CSV table of C-alpha atoms in Angstrom, one decimal:
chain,number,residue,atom,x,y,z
A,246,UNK,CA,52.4,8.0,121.3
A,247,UNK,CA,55.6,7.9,119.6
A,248,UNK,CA,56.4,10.0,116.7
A,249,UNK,CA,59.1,11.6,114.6
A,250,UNK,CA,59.2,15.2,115.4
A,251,UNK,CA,58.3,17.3,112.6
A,252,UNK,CA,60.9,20.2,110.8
A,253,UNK,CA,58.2,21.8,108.7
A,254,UNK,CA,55.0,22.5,108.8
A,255,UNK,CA,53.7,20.3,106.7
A,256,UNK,CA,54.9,17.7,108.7
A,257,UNK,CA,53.7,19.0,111.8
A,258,UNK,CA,50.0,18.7,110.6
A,259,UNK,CA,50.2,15.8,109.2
A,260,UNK,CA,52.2,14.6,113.0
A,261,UNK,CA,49.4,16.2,114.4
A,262,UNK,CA,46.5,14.5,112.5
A,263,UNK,CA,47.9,11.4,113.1
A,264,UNK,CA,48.1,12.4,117.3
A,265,UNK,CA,44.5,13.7,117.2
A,266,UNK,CA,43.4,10.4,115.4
A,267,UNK,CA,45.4,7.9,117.4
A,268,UNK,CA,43.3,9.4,120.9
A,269,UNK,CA,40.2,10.1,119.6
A,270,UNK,CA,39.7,7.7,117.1
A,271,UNK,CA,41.8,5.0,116.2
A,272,UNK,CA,42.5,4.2,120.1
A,273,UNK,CA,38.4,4.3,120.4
A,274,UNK,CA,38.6,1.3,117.9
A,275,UNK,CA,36.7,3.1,114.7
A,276,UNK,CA,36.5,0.9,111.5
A,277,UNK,CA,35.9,1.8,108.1
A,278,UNK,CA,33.0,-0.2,106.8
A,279,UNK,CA,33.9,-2.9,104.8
A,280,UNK,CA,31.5,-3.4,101.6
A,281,UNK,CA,31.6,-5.5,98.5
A,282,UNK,CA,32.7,-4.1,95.1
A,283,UNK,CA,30.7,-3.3,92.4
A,284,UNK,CA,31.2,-6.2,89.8
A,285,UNK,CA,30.4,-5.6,86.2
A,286,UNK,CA,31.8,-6.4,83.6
A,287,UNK,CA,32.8,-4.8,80.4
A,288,UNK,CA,32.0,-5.6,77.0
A,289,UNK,CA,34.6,-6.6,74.8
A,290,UNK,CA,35.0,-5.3,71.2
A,291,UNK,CA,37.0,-7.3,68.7
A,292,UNK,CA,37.6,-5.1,65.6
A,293,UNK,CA,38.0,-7.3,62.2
A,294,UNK,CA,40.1,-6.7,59.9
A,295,UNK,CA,40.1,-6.1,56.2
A,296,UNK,CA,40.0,-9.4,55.1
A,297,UNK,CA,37.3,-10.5,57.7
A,298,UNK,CA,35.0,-8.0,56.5
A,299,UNK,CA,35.4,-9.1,53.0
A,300,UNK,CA,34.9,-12.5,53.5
A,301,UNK,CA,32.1,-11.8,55.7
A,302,UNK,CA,30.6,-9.1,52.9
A,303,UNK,CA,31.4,-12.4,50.1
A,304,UNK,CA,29.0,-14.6,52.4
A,305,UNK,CA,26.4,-12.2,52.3
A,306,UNK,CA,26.3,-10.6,48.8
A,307,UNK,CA,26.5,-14.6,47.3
A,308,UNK,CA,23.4,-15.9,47.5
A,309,UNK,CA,21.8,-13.0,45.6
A,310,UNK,CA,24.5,-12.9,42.7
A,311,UNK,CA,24.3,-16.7,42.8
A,312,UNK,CA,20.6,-16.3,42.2
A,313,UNK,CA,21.1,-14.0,39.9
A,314,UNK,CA,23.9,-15.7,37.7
A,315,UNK,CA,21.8,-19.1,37.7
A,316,UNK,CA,18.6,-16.8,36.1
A,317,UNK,CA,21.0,-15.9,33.6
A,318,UNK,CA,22.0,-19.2,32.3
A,319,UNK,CA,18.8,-20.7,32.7
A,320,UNK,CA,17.2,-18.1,30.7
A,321,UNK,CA,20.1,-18.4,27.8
A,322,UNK,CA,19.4,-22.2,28.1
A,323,UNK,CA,16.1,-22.0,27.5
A,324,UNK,CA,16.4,-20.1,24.2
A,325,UNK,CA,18.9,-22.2,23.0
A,326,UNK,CA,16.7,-25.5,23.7
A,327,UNK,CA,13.8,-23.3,22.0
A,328,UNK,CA,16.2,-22.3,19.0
A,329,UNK,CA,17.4,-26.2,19.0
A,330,UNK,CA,13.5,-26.8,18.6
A,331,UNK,CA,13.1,-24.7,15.9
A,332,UNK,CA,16.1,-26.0,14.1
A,333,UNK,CA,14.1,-29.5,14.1
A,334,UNK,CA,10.7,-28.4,13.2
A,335,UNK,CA,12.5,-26.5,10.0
A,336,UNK,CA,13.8,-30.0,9.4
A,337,UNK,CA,10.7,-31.7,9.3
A,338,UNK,CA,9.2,-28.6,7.4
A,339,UNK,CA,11.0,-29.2,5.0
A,340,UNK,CA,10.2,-33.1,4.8
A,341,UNK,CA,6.7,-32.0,4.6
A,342,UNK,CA,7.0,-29.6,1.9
A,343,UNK,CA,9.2,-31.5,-0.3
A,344,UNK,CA,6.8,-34.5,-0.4
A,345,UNK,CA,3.9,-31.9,-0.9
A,346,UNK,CA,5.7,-30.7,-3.9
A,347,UNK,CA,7.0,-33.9,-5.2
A,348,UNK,CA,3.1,-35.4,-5.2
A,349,UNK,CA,1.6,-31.9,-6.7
A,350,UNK,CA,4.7,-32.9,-9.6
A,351,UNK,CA,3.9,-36.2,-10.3
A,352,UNK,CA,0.1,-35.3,-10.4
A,353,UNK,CA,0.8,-33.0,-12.9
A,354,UNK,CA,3.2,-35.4,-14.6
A,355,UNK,CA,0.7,-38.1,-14.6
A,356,UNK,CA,-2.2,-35.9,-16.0
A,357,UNK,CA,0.3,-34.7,-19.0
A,358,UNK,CA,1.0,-38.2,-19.4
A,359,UNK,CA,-2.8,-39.7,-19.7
A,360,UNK,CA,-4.2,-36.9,-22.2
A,361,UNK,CA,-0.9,-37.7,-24.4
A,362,UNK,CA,-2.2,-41.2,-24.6
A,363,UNK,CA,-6.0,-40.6,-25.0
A,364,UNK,CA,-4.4,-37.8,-27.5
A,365,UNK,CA,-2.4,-40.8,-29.5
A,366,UNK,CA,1.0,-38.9,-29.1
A,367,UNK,CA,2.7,-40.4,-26.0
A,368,UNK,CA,6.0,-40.0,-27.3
A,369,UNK,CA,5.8,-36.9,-28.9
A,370,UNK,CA,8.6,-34.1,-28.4
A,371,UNK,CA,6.2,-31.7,-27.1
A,372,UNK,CA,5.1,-34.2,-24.3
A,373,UNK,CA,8.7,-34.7,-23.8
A,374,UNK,CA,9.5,-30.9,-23.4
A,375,UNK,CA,6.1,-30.4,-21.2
A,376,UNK,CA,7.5,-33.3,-18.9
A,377,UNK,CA,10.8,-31.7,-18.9
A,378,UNK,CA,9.2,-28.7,-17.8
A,379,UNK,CA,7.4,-30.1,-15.0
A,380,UNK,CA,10.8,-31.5,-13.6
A,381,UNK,CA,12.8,-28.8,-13.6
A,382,UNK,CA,10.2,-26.9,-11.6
A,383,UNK,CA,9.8,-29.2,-9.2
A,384,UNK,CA,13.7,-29.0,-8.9
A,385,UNK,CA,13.4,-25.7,-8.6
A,386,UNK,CA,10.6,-25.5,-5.6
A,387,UNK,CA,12.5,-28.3,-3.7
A,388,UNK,CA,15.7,-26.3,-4.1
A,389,UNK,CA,13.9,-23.1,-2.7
A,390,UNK,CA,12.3,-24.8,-0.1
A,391,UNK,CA,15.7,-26.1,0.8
A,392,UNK,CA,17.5,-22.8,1.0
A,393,UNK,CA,14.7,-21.4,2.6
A,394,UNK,CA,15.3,-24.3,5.4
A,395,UNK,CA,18.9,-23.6,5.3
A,396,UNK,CA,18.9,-19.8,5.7
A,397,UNK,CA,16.4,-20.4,8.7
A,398,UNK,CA,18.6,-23.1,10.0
A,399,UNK,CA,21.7,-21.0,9.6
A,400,UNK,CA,20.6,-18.1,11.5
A,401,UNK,CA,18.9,-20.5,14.3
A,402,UNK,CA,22.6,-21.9,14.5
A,403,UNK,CA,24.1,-18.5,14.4
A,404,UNK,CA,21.8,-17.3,17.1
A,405,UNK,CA,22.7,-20.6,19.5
A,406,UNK,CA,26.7,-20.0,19.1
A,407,UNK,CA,26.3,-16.5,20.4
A,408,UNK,CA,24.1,-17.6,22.9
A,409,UNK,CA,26.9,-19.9,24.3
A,410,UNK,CA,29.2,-17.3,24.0
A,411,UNK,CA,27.1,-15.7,26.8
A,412,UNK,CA,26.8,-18.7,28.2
A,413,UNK,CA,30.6,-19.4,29.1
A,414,UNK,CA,30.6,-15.7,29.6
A,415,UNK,CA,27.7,-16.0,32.2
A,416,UNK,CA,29.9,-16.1,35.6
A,417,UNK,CA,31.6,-12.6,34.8
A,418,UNK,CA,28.6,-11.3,33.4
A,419,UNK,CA,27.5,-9.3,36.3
A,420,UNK,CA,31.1,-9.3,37.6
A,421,UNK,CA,31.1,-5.0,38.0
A,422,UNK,CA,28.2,-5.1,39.4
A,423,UNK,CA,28.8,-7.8,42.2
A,424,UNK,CA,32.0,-6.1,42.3
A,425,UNK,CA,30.4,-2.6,43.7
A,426,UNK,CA,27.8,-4.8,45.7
A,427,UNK,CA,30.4,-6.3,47.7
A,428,UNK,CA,32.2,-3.2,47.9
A,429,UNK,CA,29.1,-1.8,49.7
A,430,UNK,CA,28.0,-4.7,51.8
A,431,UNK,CA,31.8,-3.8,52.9
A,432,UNK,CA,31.4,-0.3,53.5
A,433,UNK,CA,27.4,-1.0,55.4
A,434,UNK,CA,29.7,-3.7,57.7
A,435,UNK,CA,32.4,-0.8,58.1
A,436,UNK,CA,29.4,1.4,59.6
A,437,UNK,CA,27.7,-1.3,61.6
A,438,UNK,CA,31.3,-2.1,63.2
A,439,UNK,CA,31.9,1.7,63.8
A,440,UNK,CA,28.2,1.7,65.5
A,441,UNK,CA,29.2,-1.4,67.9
A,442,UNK,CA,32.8,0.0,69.2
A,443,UNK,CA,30.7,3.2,69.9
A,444,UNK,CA,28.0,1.4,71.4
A,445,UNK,CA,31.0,-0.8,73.6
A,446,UNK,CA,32.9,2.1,74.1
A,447,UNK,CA,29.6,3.9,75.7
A,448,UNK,CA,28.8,1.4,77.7
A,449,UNK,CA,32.2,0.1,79.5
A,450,UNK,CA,32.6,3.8,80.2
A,451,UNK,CA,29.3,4.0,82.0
A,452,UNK,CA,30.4,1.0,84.1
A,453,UNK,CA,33.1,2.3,84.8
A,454,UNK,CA,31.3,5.3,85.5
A,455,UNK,CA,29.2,3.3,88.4
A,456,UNK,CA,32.1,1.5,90.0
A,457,UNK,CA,33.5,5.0,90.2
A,458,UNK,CA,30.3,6.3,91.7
A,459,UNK,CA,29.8,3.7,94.2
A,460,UNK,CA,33.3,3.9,95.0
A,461,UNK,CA,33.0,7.1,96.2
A,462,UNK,CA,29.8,6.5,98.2
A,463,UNK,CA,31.6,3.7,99.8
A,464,UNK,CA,34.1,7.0,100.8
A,465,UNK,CA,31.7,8.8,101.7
A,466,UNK,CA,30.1,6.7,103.8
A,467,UNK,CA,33.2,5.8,105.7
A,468,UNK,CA,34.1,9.6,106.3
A,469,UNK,CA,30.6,10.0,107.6
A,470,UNK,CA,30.7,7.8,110.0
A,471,UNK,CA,34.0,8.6,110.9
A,472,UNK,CA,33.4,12.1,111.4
A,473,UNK,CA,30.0,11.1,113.4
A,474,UNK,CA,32.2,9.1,115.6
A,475,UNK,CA,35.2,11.6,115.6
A,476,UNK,CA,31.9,14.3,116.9
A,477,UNK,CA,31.0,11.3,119.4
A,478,UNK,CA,34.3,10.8,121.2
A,479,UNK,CA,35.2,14.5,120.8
A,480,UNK,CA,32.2,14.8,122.8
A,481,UNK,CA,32.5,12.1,125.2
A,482,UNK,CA,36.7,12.7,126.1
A,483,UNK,CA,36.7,15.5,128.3
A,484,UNK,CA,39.6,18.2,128.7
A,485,UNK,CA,40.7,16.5,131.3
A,486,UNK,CA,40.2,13.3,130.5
A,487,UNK,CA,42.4,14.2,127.0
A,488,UNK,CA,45.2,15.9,129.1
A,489,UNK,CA,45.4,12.7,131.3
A,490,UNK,CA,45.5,10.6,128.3
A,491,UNK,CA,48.8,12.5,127.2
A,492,UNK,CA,47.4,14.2,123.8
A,493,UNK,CA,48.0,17.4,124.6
A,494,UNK,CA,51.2,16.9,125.6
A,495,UNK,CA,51.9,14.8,122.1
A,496,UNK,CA,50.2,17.7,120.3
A,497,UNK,CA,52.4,20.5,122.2
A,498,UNK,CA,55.7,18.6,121.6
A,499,UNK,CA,54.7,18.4,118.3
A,500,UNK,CA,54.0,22.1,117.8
A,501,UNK,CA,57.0,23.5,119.8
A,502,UNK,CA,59.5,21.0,117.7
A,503,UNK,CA,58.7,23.3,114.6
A,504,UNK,CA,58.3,26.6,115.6
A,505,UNK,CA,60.9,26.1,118.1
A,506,UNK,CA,63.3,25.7,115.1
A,507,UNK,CA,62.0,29.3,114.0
A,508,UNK,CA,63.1,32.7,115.3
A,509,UNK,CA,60.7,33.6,119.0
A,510,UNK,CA,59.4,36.4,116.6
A,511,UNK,CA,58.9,34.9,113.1
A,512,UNK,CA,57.4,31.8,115.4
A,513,UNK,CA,55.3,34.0,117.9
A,514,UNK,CA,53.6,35.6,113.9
A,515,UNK,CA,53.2,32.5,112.6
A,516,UNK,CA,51.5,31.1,115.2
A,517,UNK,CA,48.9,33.9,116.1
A,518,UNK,CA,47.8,33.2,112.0
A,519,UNK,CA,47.3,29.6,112.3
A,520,UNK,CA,44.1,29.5,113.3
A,521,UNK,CA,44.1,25.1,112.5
A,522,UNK,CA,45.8,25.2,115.4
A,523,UNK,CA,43.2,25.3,117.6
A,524,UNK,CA,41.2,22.4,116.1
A,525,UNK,CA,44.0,20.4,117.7
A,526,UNK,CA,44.8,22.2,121.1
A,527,UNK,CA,41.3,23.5,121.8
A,528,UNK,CA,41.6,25.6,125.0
A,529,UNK,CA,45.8,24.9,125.2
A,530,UNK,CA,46.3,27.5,122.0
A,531,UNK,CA,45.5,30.2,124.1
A,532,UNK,CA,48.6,29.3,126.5
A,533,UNK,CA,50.5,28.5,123.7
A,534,UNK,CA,50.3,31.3,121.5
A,535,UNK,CA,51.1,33.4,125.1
A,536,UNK,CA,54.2,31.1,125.3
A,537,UNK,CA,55.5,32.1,122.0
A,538,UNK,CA,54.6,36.2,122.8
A,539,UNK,CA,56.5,36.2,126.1
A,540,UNK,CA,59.0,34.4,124.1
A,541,UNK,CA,59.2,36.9,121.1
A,542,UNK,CA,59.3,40.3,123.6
A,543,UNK,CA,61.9,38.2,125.7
């Protein structure tokens, strides 16, 4: 196997691992299992925006103030139509009264006027005055059944203009309190918006969560089975069969191009602590670490 010789140790194991893999696994043609990913997908979250929210909390809040508004005017209409009524029946009233008053009048004027003539004074000043009499209370009735209709009319009137005040008022009537409705249809969207990025937020972590999980079982997997067949073919290559192969020679190159760069003493202590060593030379480290001892007492 060809390889660049190491100059630390760091390098040597990792020269190494890649010796002990190219004889006992790689060249024994083990594959890492090759499985699907794990497809979800995530949930995406679009947060609105100010306006959004109010136009949304507008859409919603409507209806009811609409409602609302309308049950206003139609109520004020309907006292103004009933007012309106009242204004006629006050009218016709009055018809009514007057001609009541005007026939109880000429009764009386027609009775005043038959005993003067069985009486033989028709013309007489005191059936004059008693006639006079007659007519200036029947002026006087009709003129207070008048004002009567007139002061009952007036406030009908006065009581319709202030009811179409409200009227052309109606729209803004309410307009604080669909003001702080909206305001906290707003603020229950606000919450229910905060409740779905949470809930989003929740759940593309726990996908990502899985795909992490299965990720790693997919490692796992693979290092099982390469470490079952790394125990197989350590098993099945014998010493022998390993030296004729050339590994340990690869693996003692290897070694002696580092510590060969060290003092024969530093290299010989070093060595005797390395204990990895012998995962890669198995029964060579003994000879080796001799090597390095004879080398160090030289």
């Amino acid at each position: 196997m060809q390889f660049t010789l190491p100059t630390t140790k760091a390098e040597m194991y990792s020269v190494l691992q890649s010796i002990y893999s190219y004889y006992r696994i790689t060249r024994e043609g083990f594959t890492q299992a090759t499985l699907s990913p794990l497809e979800i997908a995530d949930e995406t979250y679009t947060e609105p925006d100010e306006a959004s929210l109010a136009e949304k909390a507008e859409t919603l809040v409507k209806a009811a103030q609409t409602r609302e508004t309308l049950a206003l005017k139609k109520s004020i209409n309907e006292r103004i139509a009933a007012l309106s009524a009242e204004k006629n029946a006050y009218e016709n009233d009055l018809l009514t009264l007057v001609a009541g008053i005007n026939a109880a009048y000429d009764a009386s004027e027609e009775k005043v006027e038959r005993e003067a003539v069985k009486k033989g004074f028709a013309h007489s000043n005191v059936v004059i005055d008693k006639l006079a009499e007659l007519e200036d209370k029947r002026n006087a009735a009709v003129a207070k059944a008048t004002a009567d209709k007139n002061a009952l009319v007036a406030r009908a009137e006065a009581e319709i203009a202030a009811l179409n005040e409200s009227l052309s008022g109606a729209d803004s009537y309410y307009a604080d309190v669909h003001a702080y409705e909206k305001a906290a249809k707003i603020e229950e969207l606000k919450d229910a918006q905060a409740k779905a990025k949470k809930e989003t937020f929740r759940y593309n972590n726990g996908v990502s969560e899985k795909i992490q999980r299965y990720e790693n079982e997919i490692k796992k997997a693979n290092m099982s089975y390469q470490l079952k067949f790394m125990e197989i073919k350590s098993n099945y290559f014998t010493v022998e069969q390993l030296f004729e192969m050339g590994y340990y020679n690869d693996v003692m190159d290897c070694i002696s191009a580092y510590y060969d760069l060290l003092d024969a003493n530093e290299a010989y202590q070093d060595i005797v602590n390395e204990s990895r060593l012998v995962f890669y030379l198995d029964d060579y480290y003994q000879d080796v670490v001799y090597m390095y001892k004879m080398r160090a007492s030289a």
